[in-house]
Coordinates of C-alpha atoms in Angstrom, one line a residue:
M1 CA 86.0 -88.1 51.0
S2 CA 88.1 -86.7 54.4
T3 CA 89.7 -89.0 56.2
A4 CA 91.5 -88.9 59.2
T5 CA 94.9 -88.0 57.7
D6 CA 93.3 -85.3 55.4
A7 CA 92.6 -83.3 58.9
P8 CA 94.9 -80.3 60.3
K9 CA 97.0 -81.0 62.7
S10 CA 96.2 -78.5 66.3
A11 CA 99.6 -77.0 67.8
P12 CA 100.2 -77.9 70.9
R13 CA 97.8 -76.8 73.9
R14 CA 99.0 -75.4 76.9
G15 CA 98.0 -78.3 79.2
G16 CA 97.9 -80.5 76.4
K17 CA 93.6 -79.7 76.1
A18 CA 91.7 -78.0 73.3
P19 CA 89.9 -74.2 73.5
A20 CA 86.6 -76.0 73.7
G21 CA 84.9 -74.4 70.8
E22 CA 87.6 -76.5 69.2
R23 CA 86.3 -79.5 70.8
V24 CA 82.6 -79.0 70.4
A25 CA 84.0 -78.2 66.3
D26 CA 85.7 -81.5 66.3
W27 CA 83.1 -83.2 68.5
A28 CA 80.6 -82.2 65.2
D29 CA 83.0 -83.3 62.5
G30 CA 82.7 -86.8 63.6
R31 CA 79.5 -86.6 63.5
V32 CA 78.3 -84.6 60.9
G33 CA 81.8 -83.9 58.8
V34 CA 81.2 -80.0 59.3
Y35 CA 84.9 -79.0 58.5
S36 CA 84.5 -80.9 54.7
L37 CA 80.6 -79.2 54.4
A38 CA 82.6 -75.9 56.2
K39 CA 85.7 -75.9 53.4
A40 CA 83.5 -76.6 50.3
N41 CA 80.8 -74.1 51.4
M42 CA 83.1 -71.4 53.7
R43 CA 84.1 -70.1 50.2
K44 CA 81.4 -69.9 47.2
I45 CA 81.3 -67.2 45.7
F46 CA 78.9 -64.1 45.3
P47 CA 78.2 -61.5 42.6
D48 CA 78.3 -58.2 44.0
H49 CA 75.4 -55.9 42.5
W50 CA 72.7 -54.0 44.2
S51 CA 69.5 -56.0 42.5
F52 CA 70.9 -59.5 44.9
L53 CA 70.0 -57.0 48.0
L54 CA 65.7 -57.8 46.8
G55 CA 66.3 -61.7 47.7
E56 CA 67.5 -60.9 51.0
I57 CA 65.1 -58.2 51.9
C58 CA 63.0 -61.5 51.6
L59 CA 65.1 -63.9 53.6
Y60 CA 65.5 -60.7 56.2
A61 CA 61.2 -59.9 56.0
F62 CA 60.7 -63.8 56.6
V63 CA 62.5 -64.2 59.7
I64 CA 61.4 -61.1 61.4
I65 CA 57.5 -62.3 60.5
I66 CA 58.5 -65.7 62.0
L67 CA 60.3 -63.8 64.9
T68 CA 57.4 -61.1 65.6
G69 CA 54.2 -64.4 64.3
V70 CA 55.8 -66.4 67.5
Y71 CA 56.0 -64.1 70.1
L72 CA 52.2 -62.7 68.6
T73 CA 51.0 -67.0 69.2
L74 CA 51.9 -66.8 73.0
F75 CA 48.4 -63.7 73.1
F76 CA 46.3 -63.9 70.2
V77 CA 43.0 -66.2 71.5
P78 CA 42.0 -68.0 68.1
S79 CA 38.1 -68.1 69.0
M80 CA 35.1 -66.8 67.5
A81 CA 33.3 -67.1 71.4
E82 CA 31.2 -64.4 72.0
V83 CA 32.6 -62.4 75.6
E84 CA 32.4 -58.7 76.0
Y85 CA 35.5 -56.4 76.2
E86 CA 36.9 -56.0 79.7
G87 CA 40.1 -54.5 78.8
S88 CA 42.2 -51.3 78.9
Y89 CA 40.5 -49.5 75.7
I90 CA 38.2 -47.7 77.5
P91 CA 35.7 -47.2 73.6
M92 CA 35.5 -50.5 73.8
Q93 CA 34.8 -51.3 77.2
G94 CA 30.9 -53.2 77.6
V95 CA 31.1 -54.1 73.9
L96 CA 30.0 -58.3 72.5
M97 CA 33.2 -59.4 70.4
S98 CA 34.4 -62.6 69.8
E99 CA 37.6 -63.8 71.0
A100 CA 39.8 -63.4 68.9
Y101 CA 38.9 -59.4 68.3
A102 CA 39.1 -58.9 72.4
S103 CA 42.8 -61.1 72.0
T104 CA 43.9 -58.4 69.7
L105 CA 42.7 -55.6 71.1
D106 CA 44.8 -57.0 74.2
I107 CA 47.5 -57.5 72.3
S108 CA 47.5 -54.0 71.5
F109 CA 47.0 -51.9 74.5
D110 CA 47.8 -54.6 77.3
V111 CA 50.8 -56.7 76.3
R112 CA 54.1 -54.8 76.6
G113 CA 55.8 -54.5 73.5
G114 CA 52.5 -56.0 71.9
L115 CA 51.6 -53.5 70.2
L116 CA 55.2 -52.4 68.5
M117 CA 55.3 -56.1 67.4
R118 CA 52.2 -55.6 65.8
E119 CA 52.8 -53.5 64.0
I120 CA 56.7 -54.5 63.0
H121 CA 54.4 -58.3 62.2
H122 CA 52.5 -56.3 59.5
W123 CA 55.4 -54.0 58.0
A124 CA 57.3 -56.9 57.4
A125 CA 54.4 -59.3 56.0
L126 CA 53.7 -56.0 53.5
I127 CA 58.1 -55.7 52.6
F128 CA 58.0 -59.5 52.2
V129 CA 55.7 -59.5 49.7
V130 CA 56.7 -56.7 48.1
A131 CA 60.4 -57.6 47.9
I132 CA 59.2 -61.3 46.4
F133 CA 57.9 -59.5 43.1
F134 CA 60.4 -56.9 43.3
H135 CA 62.9 -59.9 42.8
M136 CA 60.8 -62.1 40.5
M137 CA 60.7 -59.0 38.4
R138 CA 64.3 -58.2 38.9
V139 CA 65.0 -62.8 37.4
F140 CA 62.7 -61.7 34.5
F141 CA 63.6 -58.8 33.1
T142 CA 67.4 -60.2 32.4
G143 CA 66.9 -63.2 32.2
A144 CA 67.6 -65.0 35.3
F145 CA 65.3 -68.1 34.3
R146 CA 66.8 -69.8 32.1
K147 CA 68.3 -72.9 31.8
P148 CA 68.7 -74.4 34.5
R149 CA 66.2 -72.4 36.6
E150 CA 63.7 -72.4 35.8
I151 CA 62.7 -74.8 38.9
N152 CA 63.7 -72.2 40.4
W153 CA 61.7 -69.7 39.7
L154 CA 58.6 -71.9 39.6
F155 CA 59.4 -71.9 43.7
G156 CA 59.7 -68.0 43.6
F157 CA 56.1 -68.3 41.9
L158 CA 55.1 -70.2 44.6
L159 CA 56.7 -69.3 46.8
L160 CA 54.9 -65.3 46.1
L161 CA 51.1 -67.2 46.1
L162 CA 51.9 -68.9 48.9
A163 CA 52.7 -65.2 51.3
M164 CA 49.8 -63.3 49.8
G165 CA 47.6 -66.6 51.4
T166 CA 49.6 -66.0 54.6
G167 CA 48.5 -62.2 54.0
L168 CA 45.0 -63.0 53.4
T169 CA 44.7 -65.3 55.9
G170 CA 46.9 -63.2 58.6
Y171 CA 44.7 -60.1 58.3
S172 CA 41.6 -62.3 58.7
L173 CA 42.7 -63.4 62.2
P174 CA 41.8 -60.3 64.2
D175 CA 38.4 -60.7 63.2
D176 CA 37.5 -56.8 62.5
L177 CA 35.5 -55.1 60.5
L178 CA 37.6 -54.0 57.9
S179 CA 39.2 -57.8 57.4
G180 CA 35.8 -60.1 58.2
T181 CA 34.5 -57.7 55.3
G182 CA 37.3 -58.8 54.0
V183 CA 36.0 -62.7 54.4
R184 CA 33.2 -61.3 53.0
F185 CA 34.0 -61.2 49.9
M186 CA 35.8 -63.9 49.4
E187 CA 33.1 -66.0 50.6
G188 CA 30.8 -64.0 47.8
A189 CA 33.6 -65.6 44.8
I190 CA 33.5 -70.0 46.1
L191 CA 29.5 -69.2 46.8
A192 CA 29.8 -68.2 43.1
V193 CA 31.9 -70.9 41.8
P194 CA 29.6 -73.9 39.4
V195 CA 28.2 -76.8 41.3
V196 CA 31.0 -77.0 44.0
G197 CA 31.0 -73.7 45.3
T198 CA 28.0 -75.1 48.0
W199 CA 29.9 -77.2 49.6
L200 CA 33.0 -75.4 49.2
Q201 CA 31.4 -72.3 51.6
M202 CA 30.4 -75.3 54.1
F203 CA 33.3 -76.8 54.1
L204 CA 35.6 -73.8 54.7
F205 CA 33.5 -72.0 56.9
G206 CA 31.9 -74.7 59.0
G207 CA 28.8 -73.9 57.9
E208 CA 27.0 -70.7 57.1
F209 CA 28.6 -67.4 56.9
P210 CA 30.8 -66.0 59.4
G211 CA 29.5 -69.0 61.1
Y212 CA 32.4 -70.5 64.6
D213 CA 35.5 -72.0 63.3
I214 CA 36.4 -70.0 60.4
I215 CA 39.5 -68.0 62.6
P216 CA 40.1 -71.2 64.1
R217 CA 40.2 -72.6 60.5
F218 CA 42.3 -69.4 59.6
F219 CA 45.0 -69.5 62.6
V220 CA 46.2 -72.6 61.9
V221 CA 46.7 -72.1 57.8
H222 CA 48.3 -68.8 58.6
V223 CA 50.5 -70.6 61.4
L224 CA 51.8 -73.6 60.9
L225 CA 50.5 -75.0 57.0
L226 CA 51.9 -71.5 55.0
P227 CA 55.1 -71.0 56.7
G228 CA 55.3 -74.6 56.5
L229 CA 55.9 -74.8 52.8
M230 CA 57.6 -71.3 52.8
V231 CA 59.9 -72.9 55.3
G232 CA 60.5 -76.2 52.5
L233 CA 60.3 -73.5 50.2
I234 CA 62.9 -71.0 51.0
V235 CA 64.8 -74.7 51.8
A236 CA 64.9 -75.4 48.5
H237 CA 65.1 -72.3 46.5
L238 CA 68.7 -71.5 48.5
I239 CA 70.0 -75.0 47.3
L240 CA 69.7 -74.6 44.0
I241 CA 70.8 -71.1 44.2
V242 CA 73.9 -72.7 45.4
F243 CA 73.9 -75.9 43.0
H244 CA 73.2 -73.5 40.0
K245 CA 75.4 -70.3 41.4
H246 CA 74.0 -66.8 41.1
T247 CA 74.0 -65.3 37.3
H248 CA 75.7 -62.0 37.3
F249 CA 76.6 -59.0 34.9
A250 CA 78.8 -59.8 31.8
G251 CA 82.0 -58.1 32.3
P252 CA 86.2 -58.6 32.0
G253 CA 86.5 -61.6 33.2
R254 CA 83.4 -63.3 34.2
T255 CA 81.8 -65.8 31.3
N256 CA 79.2 -68.2 31.7
S257 CA 81.6 -71.2 33.7
N258 CA 82.3 -68.8 36.9
V259 CA 81.0 -66.4 39.3
V260 CA 83.1 -63.2 40.1
G261 CA 82.6 -61.3 43.5
M262 CA 83.0 -62.3 47.2
P263 CA 84.1 -65.2 49.6
L264 CA 80.4 -66.3 51.9
F265 CA 83.5 -65.6 54.8
P266 CA 83.8 -63.6 56.2
V267 CA 83.6 -60.8 53.5
Y268 CA 80.0 -61.8 52.4
A269 CA 78.7 -63.3 55.4
A270 CA 79.9 -59.8 56.8
K271 CA 78.0 -57.7 54.6
A272 CA 74.7 -60.3 54.7
G273 CA 74.4 -59.9 58.8
G274 CA 74.9 -56.3 58.8
F275 CA 72.1 -55.9 55.9
F276 CA 69.7 -58.5 58.5
F277 CA 70.2 -56.1 61.1
L278 CA 69.3 -52.3 58.8
V279 CA 66.3 -54.5 56.7
F280 CA 64.8 -55.5 61.3
G281 CA 65.7 -51.6 61.8
L282 CA 64.0 -49.6 58.9
I283 CA 61.1 -52.4 59.2
A284 CA 61.2 -51.3 63.3
M285 CA 61.4 -47.5 62.3
I286 CA 58.5 -47.3 59.8
A287 CA 56.5 -49.2 62.5
A288 CA 57.0 -47.7 65.6
T289 CA 56.1 -44.6 63.0
T290 CA 53.7 -45.3 61.2
S291 CA 50.8 -47.1 62.1
I292 CA 49.2 -49.6 60.2
N293 CA 45.9 -51.8 60.9
P294 CA 44.0 -49.8 63.6
V295 CA 41.4 -52.6 64.8
W296 CA 40.3 -50.4 67.3
V297 CA 39.4 -47.6 65.0
L298 CA 36.8 -49.9 63.4
G299 CA 35.6 -52.2 65.7
P300 CA 34.6 -56.3 65.6
Y301 CA 33.0 -57.4 62.6
R302 CA 29.0 -57.6 62.0
P303 CA 27.5 -59.4 59.0
D304 CA 24.8 -56.4 58.7
Q305 CA 27.8 -53.9 58.7
V306 CA 30.5 -53.0 56.0
S307 CA 33.7 -51.1 57.1
T308 CA 33.9 -47.2 54.8
N309 CA 37.0 -47.6 52.6
A310 CA 37.3 -51.2 52.9
Q311 CA 40.3 -52.1 51.1
P312 CA 42.3 -55.4 50.9
D313 CA 46.6 -54.8 51.2
W314 CA 47.9 -53.4 47.9
Y315 CA 49.0 -57.6 46.6
M316 CA 45.5 -58.7 46.1
G317 CA 43.7 -55.3 45.3
F318 CA 43.8 -56.7 41.6
S319 CA 41.2 -59.4 42.1
E320 CA 38.8 -57.4 43.5
G321 CA 40.1 -54.9 40.7
L322 CA 38.9 -58.0 38.3
V323 CA 35.5 -57.7 40.0
R324 CA 34.7 -53.9 40.2
L325 CA 35.3 -54.3 36.2
M326 CA 33.5 -56.6 35.4
P327 CA 29.7 -55.8 34.4
A328 CA 27.3 -57.5 36.7
W329 CA 25.9 -60.3 34.6
E330 CA 24.8 -63.6 34.8
I331 CA 23.6 -66.4 33.7
V332 CA 20.1 -68.2 34.4
L333 CA 20.7 -72.4 33.1
F334 CA 17.1 -74.6 33.0
D335 CA 15.2 -72.1 34.4
S336 CA 16.7 -72.3 37.4
Y337 CA 20.2 -72.8 37.9
T338 CA 22.2 -69.1 38.0
L339 CA 25.9 -68.8 36.9
N340 CA 27.5 -65.6 38.3
L341 CA 29.6 -63.9 35.7
G342 CA 30.2 -61.6 37.8
L343 CA 32.9 -63.0 39.8
L344 CA 33.3 -65.5 38.2
T345 CA 34.9 -64.2 35.2
P346 CA 37.3 -63.4 37.4
L347 CA 37.8 -66.3 38.8
V348 CA 38.5 -67.1 35.9
V349 CA 41.1 -64.7 34.7
L350 CA 42.7 -64.1 37.9
P351 CA 44.8 -67.7 37.5
L352 CA 45.6 -66.8 33.6
M353 CA 46.9 -63.2 34.3
L354 CA 49.2 -65.9 37.4
G355 CA 49.7 -68.5 35.0
A356 CA 51.4 -66.3 32.3
L357 CA 54.0 -65.1 34.4
A358 CA 54.0 -67.9 35.9
L359 CA 54.8 -70.1 32.7
Y360 CA 56.8 -67.4 30.4
P361 CA 60.1 -69.4 31.3
F362 CA 58.9 -72.5 29.7
F363 CA 57.0 -70.5 26.5
E364 CA 60.0 -68.8 26.1
S365 CA 62.2 -72.0 26.5
W366 CA 59.7 -73.1 24.0
V367 CA 60.6 -70.3 21.7
T368 CA 63.7 -70.8 21.6
K369 CA 64.3 -74.6 21.3
D370 CA 67.7 -72.7 23.7
Q371 CA 69.1 -76.3 26.0
R372 CA 72.1 -74.5 26.7
E373 CA 72.8 -73.0 30.6
H374 CA 72.7 -68.7 30.9
H375 CA 74.4 -67.7 34.0
I376 CA 75.4 -63.9 32.4
A377 CA 72.0 -62.5 33.1
E378 CA 70.7 -59.1 31.0
R379 CA 70.4 -56.2 30.2
P380 CA 66.6 -56.0 29.9
R381 CA 66.9 -54.1 27.2
N382 CA 68.7 -56.9 25.3
A383 CA 65.6 -58.8 25.4
P384 CA 63.1 -56.3 24.2
T385 CA 59.7 -58.2 23.0
R386 CA 60.5 -60.4 26.8
T387 CA 61.3 -56.8 28.4
A388 CA 58.1 -55.5 26.5
F389 CA 56.0 -58.9 28.3
G390 CA 56.5 -58.3 31.8
V391 CA 55.8 -54.1 31.3
A392 CA 52.7 -54.9 29.5
W393 CA 51.7 -58.1 31.6
L394 CA 52.5 -55.0 34.8
S395 CA 50.3 -52.0 32.6
W396 CA 47.8 -55.4 33.5
Y397 CA 47.9 -55.9 37.0
F398 CA 48.0 -52.3 37.6
I399 CA 44.6 -51.2 35.8
A400 CA 43.2 -54.0 37.7
L401 CA 44.8 -53.1 40.7
V402 CA 43.8 -48.8 40.2
A403 CA 39.8 -51.0 39.6
G404 CA 40.3 -52.4 43.3
G405 CA 39.8 -48.8 44.3
N406 CA 38.2 -46.9 42.1
D407 CA 35.6 -45.4 45.2
L408 CA 38.6 -43.5 46.8
W409 CA 40.3 -42.6 43.0
A410 CA 36.8 -40.8 43.2
I411 CA 36.5 -39.9 46.1
N412 CA 40.1 -38.0 45.9
F413 CA 40.1 -36.3 42.5
G414 CA 36.4 -36.1 41.7
L415 CA 35.7 -38.2 39.9
S416 CA 32.5 -40.5 38.4
I417 CA 32.8 -43.8 40.3
N418 CA 31.2 -45.3 37.2
S419 CA 33.8 -43.1 34.5
I420 CA 36.4 -44.8 35.8
T421 CA 35.1 -48.5 35.6
Y422 CA 34.6 -47.4 32.0
F423 CA 37.5 -46.4 31.3
G424 CA 38.8 -49.1 33.2
R425 CA 37.7 -51.7 31.5
V426 CA 39.6 -50.7 28.1
A427 CA 42.1 -49.6 29.9
F428 CA 42.6 -53.8 30.7
F429 CA 42.8 -54.9 27.1
V430 CA 44.1 -51.3 25.2
V431 CA 46.2 -50.1 27.4
P432 CA 48.1 -53.3 27.6
V433 CA 48.7 -53.6 23.7
V434 CA 50.1 -50.4 24.0
V435 CA 52.3 -50.6 26.6
F436 CA 54.1 -53.9 24.5
I437 CA 54.6 -51.7 21.7
I438 CA 56.1 -48.2 23.5
V439 CA 58.5 -50.4 25.3
R440 CA 59.8 -52.7 22.5
R441 CA 60.6 -49.7 20.6
I442 CA 62.1 -48.0 24.0
C443 CA 64.6 -50.9 24.0
L444 CA 65.7 -50.8 20.2
G445 CA 66.4 -48.2 20.1
L446 CA 68.5 -48.2 23.4
Q447 CA 70.3 -51.4 21.5
R448 CA 70.8 -48.8 18.1
R449 CA 72.0 -46.0 20.4
D450 CA 74.3 -48.7 22.8
R451 CA 75.8 -50.0 19.2
E452 CA 76.2 -46.5 17.8
K453 CA 78.5 -45.6 21.0
V454 CA 80.0 -49.5 20.3
L455 CA 81.2 -48.2 16.8
H456 CA 81.6 -44.0 17.1
G457 CA 82.2 -44.2 20.4
R458 CA 81.4 -42.0 23.7
E459 CA 80.1 -38.4 22.9
T460 CA 81.6 -35.3 24.4
G461 CA 79.4 -32.6 22.5
I462 CA 83.1 -30.7 21.4
I463 CA 82.6 -30.5 18.2
K464 CA 85.9 -29.3 15.5
R465 CA 86.1 -27.6 12.2
L466 CA 88.0 -30.1 9.6
P467 CA 90.3 -28.3 6.8
H468 CA 88.7 -28.3 4.2
G469 CA 85.6 -26.7 6.6
E470 CA 83.5 -29.2 8.2
F471 CA 81.5 -29.6 11.3
V472 CA 81.7 -32.6 12.9
E473 CA 81.1 -33.6 16.8
V474 CA 84.7 -35.1 18.2
H475 CA 83.6 -38.8 19.9
E476 CA 85.6 -40.6 22.9
P477 CA 85.9 -44.1 22.4
L478 CA 84.9 -46.3 25.3
S479 CA 87.1 -48.7 27.7
Q480 CA 87.9 -52.3 26.7
E481 CA 85.9 -52.9 29.6
K482 CA 82.3 -50.2 28.4
L483 CA 82.9 -52.3 25.2
Y484 CA 82.9 -55.5 26.6
A485 CA 80.4 -55.0 28.4
L486 CA 77.8 -53.9 25.9
T487 CA 78.9 -56.7 23.1
A488 CA 79.0 -59.7 25.5
H489 CA 75.2 -60.7 25.1
D490 CA 74.2 -63.7 23.3
Q491 CA 72.3 -63.5 20.1
Q492 CA 68.9 -65.5 19.4
R493 CA 68.8 -66.2 15.5
P494 CA 65.2 -66.5 14.9
A495 CA 63.7 -70.1 13.1
E496 CA 63.6 -71.4 10.2
L497 CA 61.1 -73.8 8.4
P498 CA 62.7 -76.6 7.3
A499 CA 62.5 -76.9 3.8
A500 CA 59.3 -77.7 1.3
T501 CA 60.9 -81.3 0.4
D502 CA 63.1 -83.3 1.5
A503 CA 67.1 -84.6 -0.4
N504 CA 64.3 -87.3 -1.4
G505 CA 61.9 -85.1 -3.3
V506 CA 59.7 -85.9 -0.5
T507 CA 57.7 -83.3 0.9
R508 CA 57.8 -82.4 4.3
K509 CA 55.1 -82.1 7.0
V510 CA 55.4 -79.0 9.0
G511 CA 52.9 -79.4 11.8
V512 CA 50.7 -75.6 12.4
V513 CA 52.8 -75.6 15.8
E514 CA 56.1 -75.3 14.2
K515 CA 54.9 -73.2 12.3
V516 CA 53.5 -70.9 14.7
R517 CA 56.3 -71.2 16.7
V518 CA 58.8 -69.4 13.7
R519 CA 56.4 -67.6 13.5
I520 CA 57.3 -66.0 16.7
S521 CA 60.3 -67.2 16.6
R522 CA 60.8 -64.5 14.0
S523 CA 58.8 -61.3 15.5
Y524 CA 61.0 -61.7 19.2
F525 CA 65.0 -62.3 16.6
G526 CA 63.9 -61.2 13.7
D527 CA 64.9 -58.2 11.9
S528 CA 62.1 -55.9 13.8
G529 CA 62.7 -57.6 17.7
Q530 CA 66.1 -56.7 17.7
V531 CA 69.2 -54.2 16.3
T532 CA 72.1 -57.3 15.7
K533 CA 75.3 -56.4 17.5
P534 CA 78.6 -55.2 15.4
T535 CA 81.1 -57.7 14.8
A536 CA 84.7 -56.5 15.5
E537 CA 85.5 -57.1 11.8
E538 CA 82.6 -53.8 11.4
Y539 CA 84.7 -51.9 15.1
R540 CA 87.8 -52.1 12.8
E541 CA 86.9 -51.1 10.4
I542 CA 85.3 -48.1 11.6
T543 CA 87.7 -47.3 13.8
S544 CA 90.8 -47.7 11.0
G545 CA 88.3 -46.2 8.3
E546 CA 88.2 -42.3 7.4
G547 CA 84.9 -41.4 9.0
H548 CA 85.5 -41.9 12.4
H549 CA 87.1 -38.3 14.2
H550 CA 89.0 -38.3 17.8

């Protein structure tokens, strides 16, 4: 707690009066303690690695979304009341449409800068979701979700879900033929929910589809509810990052109890500010040169029409792919109630897919029983099973995403849509298993190569002939920095079952859950799950004994 005697003494000013900025700072410090706050946080260290920029892209894209969204809100009319279009877009003049669609056309053709703002808003939203996804993958594959960051991992996952929901409600607001088809798809999925599906549909739409309430309700959710939740999660996410500090990759001087990098002010702040404008400029350039969601081409939504090539944004495509992969099965119960498995099954698989990723940190923590804090990021190859699981999940996701556009694949590549669908049904179960096995073996191979590098050095390609006639390749010893980076990672030992009897000869009871955990632990950290890294004794023996050629 600072006191008056702790405050720095200001130099005498001409006229005995401090500059206005300093007086404002003094006034704020007397009420909220900005000096102490700045002293504690302005010199906070941030590690310097390109992969950390993914999180910054998420933050900057969100700021751009908020700025452009506020501008668009000033002109958008969230109403489904029917009007006759009289704007400047001649092909649509005289066409009956909702006020939401008409105001979207006005923004695009009559509001100064409106079309550019729409394009920037939409592209920033797409890049926001992409950046969150890649940022989460970086955290996953480097093990940055381990204690004490499990809660922050859940915050990031919730941000991904909220971003997907915000995107869904956002591109539905114009009430064009494409977005209306997507809303119709969502309505069908809701109706497939047993028992309460019809009630949920009536509650959300305010009546029979399409009703008159869905656009105003989506507007409130899109503009107020979801962004408010996202702002809260982002703030909480950043607070936990500051509290826990950043992870950093292994290297000389980097330990589990320090952070090596640049201070927040002035170095990191200057670089972050420049990067924000770089991201903003890149998104603006893409928006100005590449059109997205040209609603004037599609026309207003009508329930009796479906737009061609109707595809959701990429982050929702896998959900439609699950529906397209599922056969149109139905079960009739008691000769009166029909279960639509063609939609109900994907509704069950979808949260299972997402939940497998969200809960993985807790699963790994249960397997390892590791209660230590981890602030050193791992190389993906040093966690072969985790890396294989992550890539297998991505392949699972990709198969569903491809299935979501099976008609486009069929048209553009001259293939049979039925063949693509049947292939997807098989691949959905087979490909992740195959990918898991292949990626795990690749990681183990990379671990063996690192082990050889540590013990024998880097291959130079230079061949020498020894005096007794033997040909050998010259190896260049690695630097101490490289040796440290290749050997600094921890290696868990596989769990073991306790002895069958205790010291008193009493039989131990081991539960089924514990037996399963031990088997999984052996798969993760046994001889088949990782390659033992070289010890200091092995290194000294190799480098000082025979067989090490320089």
